[in-house]
Short mmCIF file of N, CA and C in Angstrom, two decimals:
data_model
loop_
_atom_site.label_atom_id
_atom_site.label_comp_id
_atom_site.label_asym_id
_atom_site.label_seq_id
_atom_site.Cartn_x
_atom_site.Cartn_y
_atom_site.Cartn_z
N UNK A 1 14.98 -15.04 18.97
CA UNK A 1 14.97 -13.94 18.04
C UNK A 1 14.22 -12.77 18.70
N UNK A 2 14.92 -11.52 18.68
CA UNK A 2 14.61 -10.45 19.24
C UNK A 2 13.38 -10.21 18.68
N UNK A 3 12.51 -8.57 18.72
CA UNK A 3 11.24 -8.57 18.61
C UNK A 3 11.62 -7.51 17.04
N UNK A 4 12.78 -6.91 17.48
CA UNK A 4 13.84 -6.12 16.34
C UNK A 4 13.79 -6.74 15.14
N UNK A 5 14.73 -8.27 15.62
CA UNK A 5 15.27 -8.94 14.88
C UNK A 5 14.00 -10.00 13.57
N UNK A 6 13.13 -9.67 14.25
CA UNK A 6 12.03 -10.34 13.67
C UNK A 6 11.24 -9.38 12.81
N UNK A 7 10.99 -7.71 13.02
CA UNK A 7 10.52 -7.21 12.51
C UNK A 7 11.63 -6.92 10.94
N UNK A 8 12.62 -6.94 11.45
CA UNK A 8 13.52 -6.80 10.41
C UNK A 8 13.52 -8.11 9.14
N UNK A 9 13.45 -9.04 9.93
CA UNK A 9 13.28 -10.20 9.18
C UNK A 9 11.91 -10.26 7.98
N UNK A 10 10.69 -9.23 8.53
CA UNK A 10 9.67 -9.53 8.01
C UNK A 10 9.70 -8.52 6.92
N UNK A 11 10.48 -7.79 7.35
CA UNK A 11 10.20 -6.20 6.29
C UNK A 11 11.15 -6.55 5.22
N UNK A 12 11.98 -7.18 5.63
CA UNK A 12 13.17 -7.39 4.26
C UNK A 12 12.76 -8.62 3.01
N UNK A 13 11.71 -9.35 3.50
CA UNK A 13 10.82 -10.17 3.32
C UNK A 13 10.22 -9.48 2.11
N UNK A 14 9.00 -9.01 3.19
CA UNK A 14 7.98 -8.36 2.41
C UNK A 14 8.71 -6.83 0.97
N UNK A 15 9.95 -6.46 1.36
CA UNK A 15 10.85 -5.79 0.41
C UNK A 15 10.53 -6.62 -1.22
N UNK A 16 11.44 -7.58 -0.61
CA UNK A 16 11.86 -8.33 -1.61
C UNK A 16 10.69 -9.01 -2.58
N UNK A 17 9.89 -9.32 -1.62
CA UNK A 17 8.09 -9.84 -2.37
C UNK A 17 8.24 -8.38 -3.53
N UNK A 18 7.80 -7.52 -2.81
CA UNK A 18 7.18 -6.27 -3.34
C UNK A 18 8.31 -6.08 -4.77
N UNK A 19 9.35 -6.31 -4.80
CA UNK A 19 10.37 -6.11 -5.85
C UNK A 19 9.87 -7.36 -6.88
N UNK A 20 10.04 -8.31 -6.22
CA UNK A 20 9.84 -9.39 -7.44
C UNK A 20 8.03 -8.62 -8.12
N UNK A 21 7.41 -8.94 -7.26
CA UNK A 21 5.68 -8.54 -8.29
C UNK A 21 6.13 -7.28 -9.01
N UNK A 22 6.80 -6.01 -8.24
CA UNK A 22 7.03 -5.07 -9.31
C UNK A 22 7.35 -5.29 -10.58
N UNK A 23 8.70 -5.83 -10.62
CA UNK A 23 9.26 -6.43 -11.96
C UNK A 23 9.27 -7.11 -12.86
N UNK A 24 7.91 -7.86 -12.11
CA UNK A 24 7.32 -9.14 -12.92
C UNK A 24 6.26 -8.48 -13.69
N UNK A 25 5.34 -7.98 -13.07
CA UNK A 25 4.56 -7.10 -13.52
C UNK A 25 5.17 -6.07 -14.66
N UNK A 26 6.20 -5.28 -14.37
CA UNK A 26 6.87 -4.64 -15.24
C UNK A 26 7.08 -5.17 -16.75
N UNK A 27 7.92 -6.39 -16.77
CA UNK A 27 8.47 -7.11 -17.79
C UNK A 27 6.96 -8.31 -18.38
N UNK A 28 5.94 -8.10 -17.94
CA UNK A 28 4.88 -9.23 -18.34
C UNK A 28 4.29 -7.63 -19.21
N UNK A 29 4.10 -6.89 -18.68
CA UNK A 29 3.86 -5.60 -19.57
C UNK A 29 4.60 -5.51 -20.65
N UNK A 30 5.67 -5.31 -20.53
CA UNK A 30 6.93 -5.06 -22.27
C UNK A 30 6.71 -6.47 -22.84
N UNK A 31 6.37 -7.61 -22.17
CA UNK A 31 6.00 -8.68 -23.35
C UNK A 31 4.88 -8.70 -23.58
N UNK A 32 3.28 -8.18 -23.09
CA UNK A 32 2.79 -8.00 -23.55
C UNK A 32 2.18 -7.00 -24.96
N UNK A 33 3.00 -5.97 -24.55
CA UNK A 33 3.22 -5.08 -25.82
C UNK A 33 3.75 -5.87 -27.31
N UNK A 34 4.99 -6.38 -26.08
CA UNK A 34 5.85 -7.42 -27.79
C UNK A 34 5.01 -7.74 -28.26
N UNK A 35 4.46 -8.76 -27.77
CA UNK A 35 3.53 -9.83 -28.35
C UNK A 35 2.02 -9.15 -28.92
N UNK A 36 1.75 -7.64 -29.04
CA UNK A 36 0.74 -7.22 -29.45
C UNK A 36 1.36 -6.81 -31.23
N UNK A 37 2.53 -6.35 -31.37
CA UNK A 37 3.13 -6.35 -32.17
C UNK A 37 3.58 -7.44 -32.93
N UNK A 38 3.98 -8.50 -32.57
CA UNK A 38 4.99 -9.86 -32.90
C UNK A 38 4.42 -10.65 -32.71
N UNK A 39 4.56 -11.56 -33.86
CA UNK A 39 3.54 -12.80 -33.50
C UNK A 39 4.16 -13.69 -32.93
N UNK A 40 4.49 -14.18 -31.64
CA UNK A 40 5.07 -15.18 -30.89
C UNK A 40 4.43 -16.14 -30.32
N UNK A 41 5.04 -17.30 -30.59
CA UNK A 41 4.37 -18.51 -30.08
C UNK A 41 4.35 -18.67 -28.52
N UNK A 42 2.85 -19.28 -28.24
CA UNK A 42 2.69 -18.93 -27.29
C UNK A 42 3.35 -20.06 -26.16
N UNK A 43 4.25 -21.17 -26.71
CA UNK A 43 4.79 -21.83 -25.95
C UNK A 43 6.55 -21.16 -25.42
N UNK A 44 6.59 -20.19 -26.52
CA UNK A 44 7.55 -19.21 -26.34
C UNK A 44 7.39 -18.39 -24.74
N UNK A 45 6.23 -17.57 -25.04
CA UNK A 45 5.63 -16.50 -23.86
C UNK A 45 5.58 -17.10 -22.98
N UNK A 46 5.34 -18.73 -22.28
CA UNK A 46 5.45 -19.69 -21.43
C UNK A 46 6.98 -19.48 -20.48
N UNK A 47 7.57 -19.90 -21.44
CA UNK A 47 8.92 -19.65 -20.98
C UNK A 47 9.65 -18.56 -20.58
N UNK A 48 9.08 -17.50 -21.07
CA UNK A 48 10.09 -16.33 -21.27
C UNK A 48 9.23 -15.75 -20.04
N UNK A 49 7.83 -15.99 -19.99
CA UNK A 49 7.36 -15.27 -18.46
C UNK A 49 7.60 -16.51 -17.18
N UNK A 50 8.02 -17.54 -17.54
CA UNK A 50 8.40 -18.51 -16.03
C UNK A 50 10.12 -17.59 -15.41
N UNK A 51 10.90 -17.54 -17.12
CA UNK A 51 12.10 -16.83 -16.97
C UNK A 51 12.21 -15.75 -16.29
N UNK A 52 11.33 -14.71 -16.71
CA UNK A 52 11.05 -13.55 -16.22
C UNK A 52 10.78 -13.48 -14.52
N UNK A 53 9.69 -14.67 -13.88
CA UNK A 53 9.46 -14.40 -12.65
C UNK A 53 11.03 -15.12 -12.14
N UNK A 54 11.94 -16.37 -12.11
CA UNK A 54 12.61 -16.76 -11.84
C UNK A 54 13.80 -15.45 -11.62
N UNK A 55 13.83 -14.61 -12.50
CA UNK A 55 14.87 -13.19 -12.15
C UNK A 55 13.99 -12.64 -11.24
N UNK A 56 12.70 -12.58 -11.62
CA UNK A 56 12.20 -10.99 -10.92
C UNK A 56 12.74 -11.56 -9.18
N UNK A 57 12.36 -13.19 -8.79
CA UNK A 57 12.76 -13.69 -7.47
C UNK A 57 13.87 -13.33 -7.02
N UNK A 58 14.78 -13.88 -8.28
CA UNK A 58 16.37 -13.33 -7.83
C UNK A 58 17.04 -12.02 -7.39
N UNK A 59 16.09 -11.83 -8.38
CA UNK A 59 16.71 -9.61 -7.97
C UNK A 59 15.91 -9.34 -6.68
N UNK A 60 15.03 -10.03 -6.03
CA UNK A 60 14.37 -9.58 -4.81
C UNK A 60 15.31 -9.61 -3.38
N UNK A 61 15.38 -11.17 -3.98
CA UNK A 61 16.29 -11.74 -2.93
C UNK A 61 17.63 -11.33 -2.82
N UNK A 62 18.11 -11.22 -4.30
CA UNK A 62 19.50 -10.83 -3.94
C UNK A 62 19.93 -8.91 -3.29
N UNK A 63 19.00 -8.53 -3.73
CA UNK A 63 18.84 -7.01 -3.03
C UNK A 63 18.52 -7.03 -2.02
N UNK A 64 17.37 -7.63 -1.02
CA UNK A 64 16.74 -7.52 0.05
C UNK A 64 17.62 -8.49 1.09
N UNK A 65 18.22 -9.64 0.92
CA UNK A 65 18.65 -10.82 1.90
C UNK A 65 20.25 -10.73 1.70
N UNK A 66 20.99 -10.12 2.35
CA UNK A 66 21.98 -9.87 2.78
C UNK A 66 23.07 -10.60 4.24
N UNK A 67 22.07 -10.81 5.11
CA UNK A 67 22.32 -10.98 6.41
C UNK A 67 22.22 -12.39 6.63
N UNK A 68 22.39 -13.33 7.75
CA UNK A 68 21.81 -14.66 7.87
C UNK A 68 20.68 -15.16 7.43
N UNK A 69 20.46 -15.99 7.64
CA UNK A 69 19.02 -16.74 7.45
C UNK A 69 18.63 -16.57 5.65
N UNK A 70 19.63 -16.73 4.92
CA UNK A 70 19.37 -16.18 3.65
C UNK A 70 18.39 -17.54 2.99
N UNK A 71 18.77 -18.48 2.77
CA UNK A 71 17.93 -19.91 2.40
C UNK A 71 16.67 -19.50 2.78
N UNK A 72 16.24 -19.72 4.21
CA UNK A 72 14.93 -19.13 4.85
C UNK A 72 14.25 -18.44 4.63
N UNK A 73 14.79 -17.03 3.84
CA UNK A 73 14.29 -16.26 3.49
C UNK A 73 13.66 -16.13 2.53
N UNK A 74 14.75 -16.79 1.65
CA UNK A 74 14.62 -17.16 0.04
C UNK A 74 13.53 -18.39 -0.25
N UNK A 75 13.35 -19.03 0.65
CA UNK A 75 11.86 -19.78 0.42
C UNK A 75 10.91 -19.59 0.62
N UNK A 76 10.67 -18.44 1.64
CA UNK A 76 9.31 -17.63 2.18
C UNK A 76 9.37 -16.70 1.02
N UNK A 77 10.38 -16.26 0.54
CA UNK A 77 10.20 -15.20 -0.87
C UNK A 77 9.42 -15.51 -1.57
N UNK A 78 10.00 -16.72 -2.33
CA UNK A 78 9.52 -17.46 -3.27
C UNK A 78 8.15 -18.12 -2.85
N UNK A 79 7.69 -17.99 -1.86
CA UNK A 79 6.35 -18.95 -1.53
C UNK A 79 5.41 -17.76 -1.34
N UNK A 80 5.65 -16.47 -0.75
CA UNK A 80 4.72 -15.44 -1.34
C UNK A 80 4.70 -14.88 -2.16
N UNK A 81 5.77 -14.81 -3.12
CA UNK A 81 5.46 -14.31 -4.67
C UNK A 81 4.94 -15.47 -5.18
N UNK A 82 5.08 -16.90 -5.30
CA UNK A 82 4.14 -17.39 -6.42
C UNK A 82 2.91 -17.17 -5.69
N UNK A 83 2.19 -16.93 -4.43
CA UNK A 83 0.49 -16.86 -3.60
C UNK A 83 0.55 -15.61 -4.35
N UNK A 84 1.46 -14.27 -4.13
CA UNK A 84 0.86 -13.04 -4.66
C UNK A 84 0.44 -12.89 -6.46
N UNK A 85 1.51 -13.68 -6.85
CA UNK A 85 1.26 -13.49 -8.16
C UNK A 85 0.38 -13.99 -8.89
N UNK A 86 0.09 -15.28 -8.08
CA UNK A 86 -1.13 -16.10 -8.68
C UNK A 86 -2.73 -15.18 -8.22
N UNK A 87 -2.23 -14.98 -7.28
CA UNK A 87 -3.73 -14.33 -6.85
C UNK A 87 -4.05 -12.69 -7.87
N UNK A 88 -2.70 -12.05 -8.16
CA UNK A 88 -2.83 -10.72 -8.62
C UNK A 88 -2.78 -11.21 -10.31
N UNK A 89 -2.44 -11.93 -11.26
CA UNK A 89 -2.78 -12.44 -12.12
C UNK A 89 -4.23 -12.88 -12.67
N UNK A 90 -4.55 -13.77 -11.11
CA UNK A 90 -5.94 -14.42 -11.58
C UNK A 90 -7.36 -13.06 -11.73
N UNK A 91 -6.90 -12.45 -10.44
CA UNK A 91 -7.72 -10.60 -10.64
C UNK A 91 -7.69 -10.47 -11.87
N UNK A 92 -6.48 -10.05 -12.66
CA UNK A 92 -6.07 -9.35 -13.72
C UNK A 92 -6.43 -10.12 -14.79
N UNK A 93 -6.82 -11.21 -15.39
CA UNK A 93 -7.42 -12.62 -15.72
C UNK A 93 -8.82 -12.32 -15.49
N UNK A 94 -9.22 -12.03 -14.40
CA UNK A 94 -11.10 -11.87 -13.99
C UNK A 94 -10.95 -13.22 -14.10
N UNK A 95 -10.14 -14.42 -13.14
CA UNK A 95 -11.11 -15.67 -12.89
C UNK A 95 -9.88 -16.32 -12.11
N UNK A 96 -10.03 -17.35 -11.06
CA UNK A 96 -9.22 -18.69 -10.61
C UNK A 96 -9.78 -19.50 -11.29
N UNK A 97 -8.48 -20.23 -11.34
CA UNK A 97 -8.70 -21.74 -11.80
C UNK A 97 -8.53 -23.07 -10.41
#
């Protein structure tokens, strides 16, 4: 793999990361609002934000990974959005578990 071919690999990567936390972030906001309004169960909000990151992945990947190596890609996606999100959550939280 070229030095090209690798930088390209990393940026379309890191694209696609950056899309999923956007959107996740985005849509954990409009349900948080909901849910300041609406009383929803909270085994509901469970689901509907696992749902939520499961698209936000998809729309990353499917916008950003076009070219070969798409599987590959799509598991390094998915393995730094759940590290980013857990880590930018737990901030936003004020604590790890």
């Amino acid at each position: 793999m070229s030095e090209n071919n690798k930088l390209q690999f990393l940026f379309s990567v890191l694209k696609a990361v950056a899309t999923a936390v956007i959107i996740t972030l985005f849509a954990v906001l409009i349900l948080g609002l909901i849910a300041k309004f609406v009383t929803i169960n909270f085994k509901i909000i469970r689901v509907i934000n696992q749902f939520v990151k499961v698209i936000s992945v998809f729309l990353g990947c499917f916008l950003f990974v076009r070219e070969r190596k798409g599987l590959l890609k799509g598991l390094i996606i998915g393995f730094i959005f759940a590290i980013v999100t857990y880590l930018l959550f737990a901030l936003i939280g004020k604590g790890l578990s």
